[in-house]
XYZ file of C-alpha atoms in Angstrom:
279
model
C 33.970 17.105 -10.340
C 33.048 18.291 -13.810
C 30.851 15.722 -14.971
C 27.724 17.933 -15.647
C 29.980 19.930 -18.160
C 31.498 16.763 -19.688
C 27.828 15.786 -20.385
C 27.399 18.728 -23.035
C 28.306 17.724 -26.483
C 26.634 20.880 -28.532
C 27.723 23.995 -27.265
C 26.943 26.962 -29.693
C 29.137 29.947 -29.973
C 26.332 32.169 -30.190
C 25.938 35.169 -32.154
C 25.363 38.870 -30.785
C 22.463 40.443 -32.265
C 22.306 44.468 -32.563
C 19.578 47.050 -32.316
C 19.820 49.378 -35.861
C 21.962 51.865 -33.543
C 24.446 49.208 -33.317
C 23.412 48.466 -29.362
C 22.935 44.692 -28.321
C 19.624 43.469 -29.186
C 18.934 41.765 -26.092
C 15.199 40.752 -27.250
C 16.608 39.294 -30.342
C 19.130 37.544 -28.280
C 16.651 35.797 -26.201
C 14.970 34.519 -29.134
C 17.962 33.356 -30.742
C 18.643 31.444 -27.052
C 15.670 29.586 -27.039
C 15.779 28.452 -30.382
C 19.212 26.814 -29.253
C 16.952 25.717 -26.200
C 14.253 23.872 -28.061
C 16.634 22.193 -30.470
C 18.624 20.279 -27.414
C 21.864 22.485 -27.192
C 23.707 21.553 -24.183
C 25.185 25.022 -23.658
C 26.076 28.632 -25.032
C 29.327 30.484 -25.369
C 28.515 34.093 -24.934
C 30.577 36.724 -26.392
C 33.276 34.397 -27.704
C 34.653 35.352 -30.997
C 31.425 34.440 -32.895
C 29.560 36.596 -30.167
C 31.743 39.732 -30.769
C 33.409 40.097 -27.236
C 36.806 41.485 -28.902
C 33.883 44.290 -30.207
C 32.454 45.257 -26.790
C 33.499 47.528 -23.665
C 33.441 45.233 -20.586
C 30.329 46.320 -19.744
C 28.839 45.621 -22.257
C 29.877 41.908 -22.108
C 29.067 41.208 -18.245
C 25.617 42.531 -19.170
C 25.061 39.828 -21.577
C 26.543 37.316 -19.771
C 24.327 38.386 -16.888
C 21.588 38.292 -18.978
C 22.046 35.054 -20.518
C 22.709 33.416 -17.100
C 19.144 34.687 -15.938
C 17.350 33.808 -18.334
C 18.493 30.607 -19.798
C 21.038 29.316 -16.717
C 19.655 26.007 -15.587
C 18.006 24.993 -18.962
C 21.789 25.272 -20.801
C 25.748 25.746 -19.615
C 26.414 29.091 -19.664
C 29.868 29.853 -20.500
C 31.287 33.434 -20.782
C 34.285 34.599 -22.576
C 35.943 36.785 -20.156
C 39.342 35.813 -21.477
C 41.939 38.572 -22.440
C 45.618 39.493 -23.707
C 45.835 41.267 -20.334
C 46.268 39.034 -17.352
C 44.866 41.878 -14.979
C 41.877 42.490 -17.421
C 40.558 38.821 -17.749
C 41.083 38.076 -13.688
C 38.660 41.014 -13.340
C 36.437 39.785 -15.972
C 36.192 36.500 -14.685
C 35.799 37.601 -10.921
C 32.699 39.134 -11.981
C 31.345 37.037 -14.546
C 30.968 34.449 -11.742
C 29.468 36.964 -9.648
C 26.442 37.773 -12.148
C 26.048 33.589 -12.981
C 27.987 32.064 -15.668
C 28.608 28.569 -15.096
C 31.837 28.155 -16.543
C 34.567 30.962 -17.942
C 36.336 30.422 -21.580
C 39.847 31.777 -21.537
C 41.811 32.041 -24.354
C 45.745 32.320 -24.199
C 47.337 36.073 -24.379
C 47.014 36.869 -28.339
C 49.306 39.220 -29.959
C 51.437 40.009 -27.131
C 52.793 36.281 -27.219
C 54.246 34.959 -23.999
C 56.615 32.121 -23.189
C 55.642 28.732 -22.016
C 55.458 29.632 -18.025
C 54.199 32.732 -18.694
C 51.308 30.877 -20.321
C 51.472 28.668 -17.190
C 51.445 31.730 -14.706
C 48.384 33.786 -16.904
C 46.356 30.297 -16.681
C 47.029 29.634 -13.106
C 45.362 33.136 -12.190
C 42.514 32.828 -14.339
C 41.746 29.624 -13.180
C 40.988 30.758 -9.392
C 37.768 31.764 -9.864
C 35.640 28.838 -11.168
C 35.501 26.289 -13.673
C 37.065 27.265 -17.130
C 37.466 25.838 -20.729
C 40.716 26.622 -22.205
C 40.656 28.366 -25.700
C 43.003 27.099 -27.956
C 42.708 28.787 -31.670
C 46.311 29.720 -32.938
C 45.296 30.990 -36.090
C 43.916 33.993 -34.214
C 46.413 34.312 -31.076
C 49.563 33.238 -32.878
C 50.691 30.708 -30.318
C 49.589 27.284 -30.369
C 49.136 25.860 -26.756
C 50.860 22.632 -27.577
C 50.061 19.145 -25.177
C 52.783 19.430 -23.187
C 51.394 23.564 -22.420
C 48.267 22.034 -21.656
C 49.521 19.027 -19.154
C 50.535 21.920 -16.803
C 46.946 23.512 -17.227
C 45.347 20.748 -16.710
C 46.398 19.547 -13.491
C 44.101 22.788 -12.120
C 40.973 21.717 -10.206
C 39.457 24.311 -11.973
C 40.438 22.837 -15.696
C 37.642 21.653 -17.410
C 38.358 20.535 -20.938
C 39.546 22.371 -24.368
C 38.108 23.973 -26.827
C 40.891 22.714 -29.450
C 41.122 24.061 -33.137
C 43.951 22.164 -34.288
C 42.105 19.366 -36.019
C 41.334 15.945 -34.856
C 45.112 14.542 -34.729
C 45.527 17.304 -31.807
C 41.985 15.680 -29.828
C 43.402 12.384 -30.402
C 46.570 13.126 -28.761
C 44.671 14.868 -26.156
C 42.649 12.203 -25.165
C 45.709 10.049 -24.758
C 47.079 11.923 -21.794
C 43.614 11.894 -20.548
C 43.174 15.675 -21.330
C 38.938 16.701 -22.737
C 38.869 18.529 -25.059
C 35.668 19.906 -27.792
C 36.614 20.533 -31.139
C 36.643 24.150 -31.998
C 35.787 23.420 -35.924
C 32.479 22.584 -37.441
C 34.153 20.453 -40.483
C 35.790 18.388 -38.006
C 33.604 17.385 -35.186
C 31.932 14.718 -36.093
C 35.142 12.255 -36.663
C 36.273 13.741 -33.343
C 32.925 12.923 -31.218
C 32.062 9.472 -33.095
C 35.726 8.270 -32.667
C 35.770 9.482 -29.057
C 38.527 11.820 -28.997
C 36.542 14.962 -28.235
C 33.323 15.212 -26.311
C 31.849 17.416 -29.174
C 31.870 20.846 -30.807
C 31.816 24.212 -29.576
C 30.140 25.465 -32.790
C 29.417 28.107 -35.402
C 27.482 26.102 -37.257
C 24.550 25.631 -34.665
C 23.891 29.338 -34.691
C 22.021 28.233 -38.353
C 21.442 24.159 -37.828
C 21.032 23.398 -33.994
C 18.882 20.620 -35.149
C 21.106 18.969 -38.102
C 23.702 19.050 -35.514
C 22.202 18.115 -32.515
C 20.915 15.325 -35.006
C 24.160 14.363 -36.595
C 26.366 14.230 -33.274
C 23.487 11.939 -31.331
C 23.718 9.380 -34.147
C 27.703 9.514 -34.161
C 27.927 9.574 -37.840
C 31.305 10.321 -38.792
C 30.865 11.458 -42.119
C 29.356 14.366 -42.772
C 26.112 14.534 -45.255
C 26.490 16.622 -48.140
C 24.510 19.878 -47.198
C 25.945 19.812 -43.638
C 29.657 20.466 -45.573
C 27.890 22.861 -48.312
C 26.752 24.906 -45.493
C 29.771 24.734 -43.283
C 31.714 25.476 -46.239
C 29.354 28.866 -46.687
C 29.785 29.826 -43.726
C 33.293 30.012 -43.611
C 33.849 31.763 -46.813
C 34.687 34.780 -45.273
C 36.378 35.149 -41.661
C 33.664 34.265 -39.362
C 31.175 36.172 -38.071
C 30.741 37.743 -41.378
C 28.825 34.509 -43.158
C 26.580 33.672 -39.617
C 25.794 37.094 -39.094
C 24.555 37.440 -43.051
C 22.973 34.277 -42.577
C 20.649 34.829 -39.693
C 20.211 38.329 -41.184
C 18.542 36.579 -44.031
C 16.685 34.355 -42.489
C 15.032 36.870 -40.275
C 16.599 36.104 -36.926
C 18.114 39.621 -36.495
C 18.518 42.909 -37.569
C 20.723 43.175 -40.773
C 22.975 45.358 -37.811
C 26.689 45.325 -38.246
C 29.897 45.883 -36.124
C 33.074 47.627 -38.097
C 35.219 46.038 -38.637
C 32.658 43.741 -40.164
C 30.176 44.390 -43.060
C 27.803 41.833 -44.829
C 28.658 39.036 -47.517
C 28.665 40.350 -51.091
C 25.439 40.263 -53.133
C 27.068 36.726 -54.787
C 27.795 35.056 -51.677
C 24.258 35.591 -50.251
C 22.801 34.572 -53.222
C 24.994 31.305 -53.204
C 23.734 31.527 -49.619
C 20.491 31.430 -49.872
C 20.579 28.289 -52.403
C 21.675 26.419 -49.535
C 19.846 27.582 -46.892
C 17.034 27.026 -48.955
């Protein structure tokens, strides 16, 4: 049933540009899109946590994701985060993210407000009505881990499509095992995962800078990283991400040096060290 979204192995987490007074830049958006076009990116995620959707009024994010979907659905997935802590909120979100064309929805587990195990079940079983959905699953910024046996119970929705897993590749592998899909959530750790054939690739940050290196690197299922692929991962994860991607396509002319508080660009040293590598 979901074979046309297990095709997509690169999936970028694409960034939200901004206009100087701090509206989205949907012109610089478009060219950021088709430069993920061009270089062979199966899909974007639009407003995830690289794109800034825990930044935006709901308006704001249906209107990219509508945009996105008209201009770029048919040439790459387009999946929108319509996800949420409130149960209520993301079964709206979703509802209407379907309605203005996203191919798929990412939902992430209720962060903060941590629920128990059939709670999870319950919030999952609405959200999943609507359409096809990737499951989010990045504890280090929800505080609950949705552990395998969580996910079994997910999974046995039509609507389930796969994982987007950031608990490393011993997680995918385990995955995999009870027949569960699942992309790895973390650029350092994708290639081992795809080449080895325990995830089907990476939902990355990365690819916002490289979509070619990576499109590259995951085709030829190398499973060790070459050295400037980790010098550059390692940049941009210096500081909690988005704040090294959105300083690095700042700097290399791809958008406006515009920034959302709570975030603010890399020091003066980091873009320096930066620039060395994107160099």
């Amino acid at each position: 049933m979901h074979d046309r979204f297990h095709r997509a192995s690169l999936i970028t987490a694409i960034k939200t540009p901004y206009q100087r007074d701090g509206s989205i830049d949907f012109a610089a958006f478009d060219r950021l899109a088709e430069r993920q076009a061009e270089a062979g990116v199966d899909g974007l995620v639009i407003t995830g946590t690289t794109g800034e959707g825990h930044l935006m009024h709901w308006d704001e994010q249906l209107a990219l994701i509508a945009h996105a979907a008209r201009r770029f659905g048919g040439r790459m997935l387009i999946i929108g985060n319509t996800g949420s802590n409130s149960t209520a909120e993301a079964v709206r979100a979703t509802g209407l993210g379907f309605q203005v064309g996203m191919d798929v929805a990412l939902q992430i587990n209720p962060y903060y407000g941590k629920t128990s195990a059939a709670g999870l079940e319950a919030h999952f079983e609405r959200v999943l009505e609507f359409g096809p959905a990737i499951v989010y699953n990045v504890p280090g910024r929800t505080g609950q881990d949705l552990v395998p046996d969580v996910i079994d119970g997910i999974a046995r929705h039509p609507n389930f499509v796969g994982v987007k897993e950031c608990c490393g590749p011993a997680r995918m592998e385990e995955l995999k095992r009870r027949g569960i899909r699942s992309w790895s959530g973390n650029d350092d750790d994708c290639l081992a995962a795809a080449a080895d054939g325990h995830a089907l690739g990476v939902i990355s940050v990365l690819s916002n800078v490289a979509p070619r290196m990576l499109r590259r690197l995951l085709d030829s299922k190398v499973r060790e990283a070459p050295p400037e692929h980790r010098e550059l991962t390692a940049w941009l994860f210096c500081q909690p991400n988005p704040i090294p991607v959105n300083t690095a396509l700042a700097m290399m002319g791809l958008v406006q040096p515009a920034f959302r508080l709570p975030y603010v660009p890399l020091s003066r040293e980091e873009r320096e060290r930066g620039l060395a590598i994107l160099s």
